[in-house]
Coordinates of C-alpha atoms and ligand atoms in Angstrom, one line a residue:
X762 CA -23.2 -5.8 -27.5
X763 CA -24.8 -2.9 -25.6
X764 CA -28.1 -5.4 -24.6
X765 CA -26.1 -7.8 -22.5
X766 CA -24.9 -8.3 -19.0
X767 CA -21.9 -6.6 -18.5
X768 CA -20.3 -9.7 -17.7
X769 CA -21.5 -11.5 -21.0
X770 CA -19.2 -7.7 -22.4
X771 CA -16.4 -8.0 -21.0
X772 CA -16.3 -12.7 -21.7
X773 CA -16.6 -11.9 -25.2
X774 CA -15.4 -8.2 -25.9
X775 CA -11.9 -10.4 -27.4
X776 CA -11.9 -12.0 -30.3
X777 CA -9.0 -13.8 -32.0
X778 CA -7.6 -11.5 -34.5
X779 CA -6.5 -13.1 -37.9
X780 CA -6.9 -17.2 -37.3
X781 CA -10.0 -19.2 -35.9
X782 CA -8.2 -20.0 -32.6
X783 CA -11.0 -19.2 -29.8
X784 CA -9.1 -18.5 -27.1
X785 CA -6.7 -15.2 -27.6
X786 CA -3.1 -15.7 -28.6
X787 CA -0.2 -14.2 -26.4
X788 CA 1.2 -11.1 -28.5
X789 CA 4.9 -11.2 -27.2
X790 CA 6.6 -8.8 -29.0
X791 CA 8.0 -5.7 -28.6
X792 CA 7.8 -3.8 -32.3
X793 CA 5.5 -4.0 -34.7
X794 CA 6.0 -3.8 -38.7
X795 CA 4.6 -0.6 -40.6
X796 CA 3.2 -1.1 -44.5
X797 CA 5.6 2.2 -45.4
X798 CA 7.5 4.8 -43.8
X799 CA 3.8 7.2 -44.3
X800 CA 2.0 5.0 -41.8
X801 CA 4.9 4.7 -39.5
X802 CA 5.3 8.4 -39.8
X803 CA 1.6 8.8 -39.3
X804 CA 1.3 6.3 -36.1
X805 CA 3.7 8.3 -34.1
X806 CA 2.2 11.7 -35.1
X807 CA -1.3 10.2 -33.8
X808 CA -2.4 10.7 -37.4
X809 CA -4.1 7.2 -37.1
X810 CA -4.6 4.3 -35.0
X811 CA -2.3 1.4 -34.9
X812 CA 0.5 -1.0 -32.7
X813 CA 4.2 1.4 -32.2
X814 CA 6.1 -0.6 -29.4
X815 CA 4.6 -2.2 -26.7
X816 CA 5.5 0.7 -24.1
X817 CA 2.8 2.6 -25.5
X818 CA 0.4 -0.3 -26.9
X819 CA 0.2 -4.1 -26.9
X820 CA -2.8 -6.2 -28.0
X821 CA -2.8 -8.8 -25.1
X822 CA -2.9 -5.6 -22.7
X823 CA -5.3 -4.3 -24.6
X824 CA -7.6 -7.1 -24.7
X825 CA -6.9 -6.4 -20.8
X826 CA -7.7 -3.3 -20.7
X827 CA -10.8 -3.8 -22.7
X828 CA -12.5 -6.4 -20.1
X829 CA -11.6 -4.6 -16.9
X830 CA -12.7 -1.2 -18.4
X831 CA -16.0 -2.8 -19.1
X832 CA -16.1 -4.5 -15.3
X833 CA -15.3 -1.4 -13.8
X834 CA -18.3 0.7 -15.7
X835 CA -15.6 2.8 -17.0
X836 CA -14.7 4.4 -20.3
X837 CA -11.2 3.2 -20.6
X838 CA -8.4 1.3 -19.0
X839 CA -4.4 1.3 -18.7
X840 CA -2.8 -2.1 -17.7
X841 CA 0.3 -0.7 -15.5
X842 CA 3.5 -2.8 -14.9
X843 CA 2.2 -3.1 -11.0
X844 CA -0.6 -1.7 -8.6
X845 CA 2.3 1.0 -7.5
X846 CA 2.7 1.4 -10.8
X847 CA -0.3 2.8 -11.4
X848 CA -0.4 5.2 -8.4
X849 CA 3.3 6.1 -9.6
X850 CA 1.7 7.1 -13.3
X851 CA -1.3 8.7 -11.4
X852 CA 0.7 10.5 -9.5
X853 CA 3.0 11.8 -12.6
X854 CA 0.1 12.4 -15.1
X855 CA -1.8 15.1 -12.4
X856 CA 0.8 15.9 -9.9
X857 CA 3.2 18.7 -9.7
X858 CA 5.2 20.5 -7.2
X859 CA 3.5 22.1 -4.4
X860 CA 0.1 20.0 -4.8
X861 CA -1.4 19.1 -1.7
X862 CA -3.5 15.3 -1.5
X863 CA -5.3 13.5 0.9
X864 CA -4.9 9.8 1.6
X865 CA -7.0 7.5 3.6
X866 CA -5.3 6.5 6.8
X867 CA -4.0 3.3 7.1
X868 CA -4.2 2.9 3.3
X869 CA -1.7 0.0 1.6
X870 CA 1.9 0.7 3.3
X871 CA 3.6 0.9 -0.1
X872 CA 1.2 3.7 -1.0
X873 CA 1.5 5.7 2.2
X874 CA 5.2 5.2 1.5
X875 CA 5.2 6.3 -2.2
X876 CA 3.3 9.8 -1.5
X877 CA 4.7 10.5 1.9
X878 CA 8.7 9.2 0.8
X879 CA 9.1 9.5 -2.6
X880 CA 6.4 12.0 -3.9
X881 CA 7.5 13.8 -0.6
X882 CA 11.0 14.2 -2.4
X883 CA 9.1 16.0 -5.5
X884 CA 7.5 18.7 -3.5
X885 CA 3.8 16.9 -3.3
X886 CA 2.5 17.1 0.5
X887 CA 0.4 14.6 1.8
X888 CA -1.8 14.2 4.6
X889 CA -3.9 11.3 6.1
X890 CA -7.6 10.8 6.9
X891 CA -9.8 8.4 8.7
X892 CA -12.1 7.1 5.3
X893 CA -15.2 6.6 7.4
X894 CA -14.9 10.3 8.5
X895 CA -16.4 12.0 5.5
X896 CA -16.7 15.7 6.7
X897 CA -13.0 15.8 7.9
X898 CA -11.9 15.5 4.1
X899 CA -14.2 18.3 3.1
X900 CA -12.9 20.4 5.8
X901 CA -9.0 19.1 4.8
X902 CA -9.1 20.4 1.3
X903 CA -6.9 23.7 0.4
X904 CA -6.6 25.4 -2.3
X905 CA -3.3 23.3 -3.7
X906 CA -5.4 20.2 -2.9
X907 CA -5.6 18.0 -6.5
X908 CA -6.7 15.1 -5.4
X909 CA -8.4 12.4 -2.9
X910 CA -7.3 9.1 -2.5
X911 CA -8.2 6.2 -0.6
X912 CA -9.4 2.1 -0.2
X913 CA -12.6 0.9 0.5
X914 CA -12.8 -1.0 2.5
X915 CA -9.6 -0.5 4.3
X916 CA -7.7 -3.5 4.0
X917 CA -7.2 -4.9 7.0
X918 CA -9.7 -2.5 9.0
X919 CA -12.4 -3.4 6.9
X920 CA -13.6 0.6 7.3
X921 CA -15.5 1.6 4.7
X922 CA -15.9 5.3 2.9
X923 CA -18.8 7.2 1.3
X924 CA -18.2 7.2 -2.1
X925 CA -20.8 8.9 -3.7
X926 CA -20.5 11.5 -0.6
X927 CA -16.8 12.2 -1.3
X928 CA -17.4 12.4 -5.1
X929 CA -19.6 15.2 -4.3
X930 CA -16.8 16.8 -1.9
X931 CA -14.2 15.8 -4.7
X932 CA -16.4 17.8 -7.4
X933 CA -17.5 20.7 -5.8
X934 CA -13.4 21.5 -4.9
X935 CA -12.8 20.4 -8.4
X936 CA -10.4 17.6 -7.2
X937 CA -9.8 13.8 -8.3
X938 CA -11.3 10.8 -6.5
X939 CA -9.1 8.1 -6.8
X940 CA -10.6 4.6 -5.3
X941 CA -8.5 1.7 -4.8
X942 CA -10.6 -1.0 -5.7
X943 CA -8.3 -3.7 -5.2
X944 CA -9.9 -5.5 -2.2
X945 CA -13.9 -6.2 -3.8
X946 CA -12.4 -6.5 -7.2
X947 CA -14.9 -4.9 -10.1
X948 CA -17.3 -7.9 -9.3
X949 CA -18.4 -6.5 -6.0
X950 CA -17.7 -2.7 -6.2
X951 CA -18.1 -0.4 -9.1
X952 CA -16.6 2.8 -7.7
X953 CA -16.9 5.4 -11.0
X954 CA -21.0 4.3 -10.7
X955 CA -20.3 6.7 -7.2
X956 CA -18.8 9.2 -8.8
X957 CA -15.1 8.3 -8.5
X958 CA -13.0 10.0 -11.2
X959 CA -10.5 6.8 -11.1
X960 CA -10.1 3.3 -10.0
X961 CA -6.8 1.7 -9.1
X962 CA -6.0 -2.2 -9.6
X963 CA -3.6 -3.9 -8.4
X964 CA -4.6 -6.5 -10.6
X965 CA -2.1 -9.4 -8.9
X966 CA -4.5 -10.1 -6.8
X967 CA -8.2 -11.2 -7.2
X968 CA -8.0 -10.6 -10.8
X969 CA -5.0 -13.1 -11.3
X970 CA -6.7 -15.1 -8.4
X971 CA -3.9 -17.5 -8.5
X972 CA -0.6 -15.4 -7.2
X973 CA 1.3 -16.0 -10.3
X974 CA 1.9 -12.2 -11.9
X975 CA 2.0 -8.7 -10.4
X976 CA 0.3 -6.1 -12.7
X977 CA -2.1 -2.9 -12.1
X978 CA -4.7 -0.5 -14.1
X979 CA -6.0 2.7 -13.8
X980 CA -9.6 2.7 -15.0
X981 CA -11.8 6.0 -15.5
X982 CA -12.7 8.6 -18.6
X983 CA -10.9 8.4 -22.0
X984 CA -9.2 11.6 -21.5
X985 CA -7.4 11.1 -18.2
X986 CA -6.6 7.7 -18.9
X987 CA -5.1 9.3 -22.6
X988 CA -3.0 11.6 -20.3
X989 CA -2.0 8.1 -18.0
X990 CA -0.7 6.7 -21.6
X991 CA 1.3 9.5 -22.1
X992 CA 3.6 8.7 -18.9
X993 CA 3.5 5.4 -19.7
X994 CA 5.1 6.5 -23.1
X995 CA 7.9 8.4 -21.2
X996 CA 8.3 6.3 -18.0
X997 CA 7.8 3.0 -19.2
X998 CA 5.9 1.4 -15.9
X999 CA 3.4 -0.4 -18.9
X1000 CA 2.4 -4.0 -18.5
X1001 CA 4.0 -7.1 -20.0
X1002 CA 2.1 -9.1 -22.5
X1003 CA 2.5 -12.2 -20.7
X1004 CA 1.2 -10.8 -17.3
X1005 CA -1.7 -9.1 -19.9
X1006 CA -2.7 -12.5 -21.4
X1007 CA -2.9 -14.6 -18.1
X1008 CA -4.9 -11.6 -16.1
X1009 CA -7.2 -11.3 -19.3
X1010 CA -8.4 -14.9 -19.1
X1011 CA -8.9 -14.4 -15.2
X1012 CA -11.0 -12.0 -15.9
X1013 CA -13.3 -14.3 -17.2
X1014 CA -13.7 -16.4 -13.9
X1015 CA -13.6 -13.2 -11.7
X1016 CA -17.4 -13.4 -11.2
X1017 CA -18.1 -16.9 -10.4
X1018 CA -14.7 -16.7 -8.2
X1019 CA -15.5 -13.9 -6.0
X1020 CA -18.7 -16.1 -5.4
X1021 CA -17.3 -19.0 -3.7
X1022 CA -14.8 -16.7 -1.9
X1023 CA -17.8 -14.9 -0.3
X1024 CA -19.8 -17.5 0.7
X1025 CA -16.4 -18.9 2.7
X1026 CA -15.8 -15.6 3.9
X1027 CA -19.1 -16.0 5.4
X1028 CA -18.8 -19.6 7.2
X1029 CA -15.3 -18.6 8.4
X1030 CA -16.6 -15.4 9.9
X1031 CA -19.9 -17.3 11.4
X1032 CA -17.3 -19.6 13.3
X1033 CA -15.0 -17.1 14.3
X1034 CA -17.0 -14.9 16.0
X1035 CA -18.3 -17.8 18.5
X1036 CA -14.2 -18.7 19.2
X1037 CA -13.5 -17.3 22.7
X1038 CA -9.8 -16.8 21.8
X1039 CA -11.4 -13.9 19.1
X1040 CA -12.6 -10.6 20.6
X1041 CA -13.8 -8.8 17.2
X1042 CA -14.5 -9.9 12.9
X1043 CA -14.1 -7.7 10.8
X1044 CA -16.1 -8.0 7.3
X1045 CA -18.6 -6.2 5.4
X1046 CA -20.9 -8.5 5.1
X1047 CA -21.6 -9.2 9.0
X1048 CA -25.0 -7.8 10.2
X1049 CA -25.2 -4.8 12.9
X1050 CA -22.8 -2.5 11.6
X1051 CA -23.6 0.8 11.9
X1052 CA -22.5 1.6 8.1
X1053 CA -24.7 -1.4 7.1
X1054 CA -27.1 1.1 5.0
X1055 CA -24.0 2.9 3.0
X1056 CA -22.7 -0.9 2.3
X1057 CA -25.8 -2.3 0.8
X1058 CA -25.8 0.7 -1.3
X1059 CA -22.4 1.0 -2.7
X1060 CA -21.2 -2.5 -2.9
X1061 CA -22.2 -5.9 -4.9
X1062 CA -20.6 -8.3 -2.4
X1063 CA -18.3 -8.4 0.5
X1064 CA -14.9 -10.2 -1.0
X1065 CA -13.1 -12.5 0.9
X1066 CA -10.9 -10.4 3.3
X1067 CA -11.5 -10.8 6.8
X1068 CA -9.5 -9.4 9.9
X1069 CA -10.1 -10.5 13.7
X1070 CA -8.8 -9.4 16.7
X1071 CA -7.2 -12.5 18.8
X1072 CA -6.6 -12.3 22.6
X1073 CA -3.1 -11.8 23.8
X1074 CA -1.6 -9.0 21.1
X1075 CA 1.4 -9.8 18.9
X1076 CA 2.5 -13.2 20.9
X1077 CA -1.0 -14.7 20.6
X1078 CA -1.0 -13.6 17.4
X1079 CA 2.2 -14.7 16.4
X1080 CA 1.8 -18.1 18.0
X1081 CA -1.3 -18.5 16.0
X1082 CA 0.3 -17.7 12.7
X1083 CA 3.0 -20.3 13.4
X1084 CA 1.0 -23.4 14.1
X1085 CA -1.0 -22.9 11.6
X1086 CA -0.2 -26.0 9.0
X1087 CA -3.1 -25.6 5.6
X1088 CA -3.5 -21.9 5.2
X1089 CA -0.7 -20.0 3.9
X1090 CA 1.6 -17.1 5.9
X1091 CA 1.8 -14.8 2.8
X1092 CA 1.1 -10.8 2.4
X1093 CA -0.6 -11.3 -0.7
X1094 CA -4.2 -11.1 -0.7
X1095 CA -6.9 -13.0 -3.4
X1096 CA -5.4 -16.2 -4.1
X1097 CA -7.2 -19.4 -4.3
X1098 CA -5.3 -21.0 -1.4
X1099 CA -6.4 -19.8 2.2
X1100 CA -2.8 -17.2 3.4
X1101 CA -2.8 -15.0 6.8
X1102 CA -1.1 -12.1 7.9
X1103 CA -0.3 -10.0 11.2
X1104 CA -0.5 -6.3 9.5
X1105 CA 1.2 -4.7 12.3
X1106 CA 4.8 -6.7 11.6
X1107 CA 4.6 -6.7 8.2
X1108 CA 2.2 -4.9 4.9
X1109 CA 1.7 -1.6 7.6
X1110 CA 5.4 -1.8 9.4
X1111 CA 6.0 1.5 7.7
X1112 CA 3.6 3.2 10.1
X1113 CA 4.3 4.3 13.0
X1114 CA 2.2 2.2 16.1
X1115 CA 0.3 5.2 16.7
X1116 CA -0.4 5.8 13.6
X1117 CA -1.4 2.0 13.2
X1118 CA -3.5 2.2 16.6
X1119 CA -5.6 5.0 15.4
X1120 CA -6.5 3.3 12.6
X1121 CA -7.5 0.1 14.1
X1122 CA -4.7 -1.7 13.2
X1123 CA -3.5 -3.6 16.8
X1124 CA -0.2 -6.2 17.4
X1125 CA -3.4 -8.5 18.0
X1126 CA -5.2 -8.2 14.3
X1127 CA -4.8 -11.3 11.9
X1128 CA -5.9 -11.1 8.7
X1129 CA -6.9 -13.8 6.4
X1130 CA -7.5 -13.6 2.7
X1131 CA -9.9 -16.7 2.6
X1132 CA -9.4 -18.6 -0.5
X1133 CA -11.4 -21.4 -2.4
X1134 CA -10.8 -24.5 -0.1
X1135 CA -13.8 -26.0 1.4
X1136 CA -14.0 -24.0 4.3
X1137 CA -14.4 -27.0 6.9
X1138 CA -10.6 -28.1 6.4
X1139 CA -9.7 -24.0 6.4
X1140 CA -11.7 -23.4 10.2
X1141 CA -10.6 -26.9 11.4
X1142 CA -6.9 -25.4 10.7
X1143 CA -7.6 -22.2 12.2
X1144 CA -9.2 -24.3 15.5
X1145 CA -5.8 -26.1 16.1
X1146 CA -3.8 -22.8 15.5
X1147 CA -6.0 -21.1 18.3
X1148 CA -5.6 -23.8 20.2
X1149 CA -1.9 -23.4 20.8
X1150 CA -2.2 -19.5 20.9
X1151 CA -4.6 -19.7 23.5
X1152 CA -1.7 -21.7 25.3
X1153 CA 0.9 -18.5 24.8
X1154 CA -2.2 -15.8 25.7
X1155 CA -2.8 -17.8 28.9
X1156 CA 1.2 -17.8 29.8
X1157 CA 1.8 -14.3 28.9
X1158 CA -2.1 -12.5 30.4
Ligands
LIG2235 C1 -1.1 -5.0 -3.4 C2 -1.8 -3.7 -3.3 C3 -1.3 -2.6 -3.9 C4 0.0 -2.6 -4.7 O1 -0.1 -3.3 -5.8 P1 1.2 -4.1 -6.5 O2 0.5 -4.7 -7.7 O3 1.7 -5.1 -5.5 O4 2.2 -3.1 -6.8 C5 -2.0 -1.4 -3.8 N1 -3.2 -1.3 -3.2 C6 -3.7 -2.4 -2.5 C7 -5.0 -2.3 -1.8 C8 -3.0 -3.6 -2.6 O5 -3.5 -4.7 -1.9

């Protein structure tokens, strides 16, 4: 269907194999059944296509695969069994001893933790960047430097990076991009149309919509995504078909979801910026920033995060948290319910408060995930939680 909308591609890329059901069954099994011992022979020698175990291939993650591949503008996809999963596979398909990579400051805790920890352990050396500072990572890169990796925007900063500036860097140092894309979802950023060499889900989030399953992808060019399967294969951090079939069918809604989240996103950030108790909104969609050019360019929308800054650091912020009684205290980030978090105690606890300071990231930020509530009973919370910690900001300033 090369003539239609990408999103008309990806709605009816699946079809019901075998039976006239419409919507697409859930494949849970684990083996599948060879016709003789020649084809088995031959599906595990690559000698032809075709279902082994479903570590290496499923059809419900397939069918995954298939949609978010074609969302993303990218060749191929691998559902993953989490979004750390996939940096984990990332990290084992073109990482070796010695290799040097850069990582966007203030990126994901989890992630800063994996490379800096864990890869640490394995020899890989990492070091962190400001995203917004595009000539730093150009200047950064050595020659054991394999690859560049970062969010945009930063979640909670809201920073943004240069894409199509970095893919240039990236290329002419022959290095990978890798963008996490998790925040906009592939509805409002399409990071491999800038040049990226690879996109990271963490597909739990917007793409479920709903909080109900953790899963990730890696999106980007047949071969490197072939070489993704092949840890998969060995290291077994693949998908299950369950998670597949539920994030498939939210796929479908993604578009007309990330809609309504943006124009709440909006309102909510309209009303917080007049609230005396909040000294700065953060959100790519708001007017007078000085990146305003780069974000019309590279993104489709703005998503639904939003982070503010609220007078009297963590006890205002705290206070705030704690009366609230509609939206949700919860890390997670894309559900349909309005949740808040306070970065600093929690998703960036990991790094150290300077390191957290420099990237924006105060006792004072708040960060809501705005979700698909009629935003007048979402702000009228958020007025009576203010309230109160205006109460602590004035006992404590
Ligand atoms: C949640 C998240 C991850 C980790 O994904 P999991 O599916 O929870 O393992 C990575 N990057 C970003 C930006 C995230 O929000």
């Amino acid at each position: 269907m090369p003539s239609h909308n990408n999103l008309t591609q990806a709605l009816h890329c699946t079809r019901a194999n075998g039976d006239d059901a419409h919507a697409a069954p859930i494949w849970m099994t684990s083996a599948y059944d060879f016709d003789s011992a020649e084809q088995a022979s031959d599906r595990f020698n690559n000698l032809c296509p075709g279902n082994i175990y479903s570590r290496f291939t499923n059809p419900s993650v397939s069918d995954f695969e298939r949609r978010l591949a074609i969302l993303e503008h990218g060749e191929e996809a691998v559902g993953t069994a989490s979004g750390m999963g996939a940096y984990l596979a990332l990290a084992m398909a073109f990482l070796g001893q010695g290799d040097h990579v850069l990582l966007g400051a203030g990126m994901f805790g989890s992630t800063a933790h994996l490379f800096r920890q864990y890869l640490g352990q394995f020899g890989v050396e990492s070091q962190t960047l400001p995203v917004g500072h595009t000539s730093l990572w150009a200047q950064s890169i050595r020659p054991n430097t394999r690859m560049l990796i970062l969010e945009t925007p930063l979640n909670p900063t809201m920073e943004v990076a240069d894409i199509a500036a970095l893919s240039v860097i990236a290329r002419d140092n022959g290095v990978l991009l890798v963008v996490d894309n998790t925040v906009l979802s592939p509805i409002c950023q399409q990071p491999l149309r800038f040049g990226a060499d690879l996109v990271v889900q963490s597909a739990g989030k917007f793409i479920d919509g709903q909080g109900r399953c953790v899963g990730g992808a890696l999106v980007g060019d047949s071969q490197r995504i072939q070489s993704v399967r092949g840890v998969l294969r060995s290291a077994g951090m693949c998908m299950s078909p369950f998670n597949a079939w539920v994030l498939a069918a939210s796929l479908e809604t993604l578009h007309a979801r990330m809609r309504l989240h943006e124009i709440n996103a909006r309102q909510l950030c309209c009303w917080l910026e007049r609230h005396p108790m909040v000294t700065a909104v953060h959100y790519t969609g708001l007017p007078g920033r000085p990146d305003e050019t780069l974000i019309a360019r590279q993104q489709t929308g703005h998503g639904a995060l939003i982070s503010v800054d609220i007078k009297g650091g963590q006890p205002a912020a705290w206070a705030f948290i704690n009366a609230l009684r509609l939206v949700a205290r919860c890390t997670n980030i894309g559900d349909a319910r309005t949740m808040v978090t306070h970065p600093w105690s929690t998703t960036h606890c990991r790094y150290t408060p300077d390191e957290k300071t420099a990237s924006g990231i105060g006792p004072g930020l708040v960060r809501f995930s705005v979700g698909l509530e009629p935003p007048e009973d979402v702000i009228g919370d958020i007025e009576q939680a203010l309230a109160q910690a205006s109460q602590t900001q004035r006992k404590t300033a």
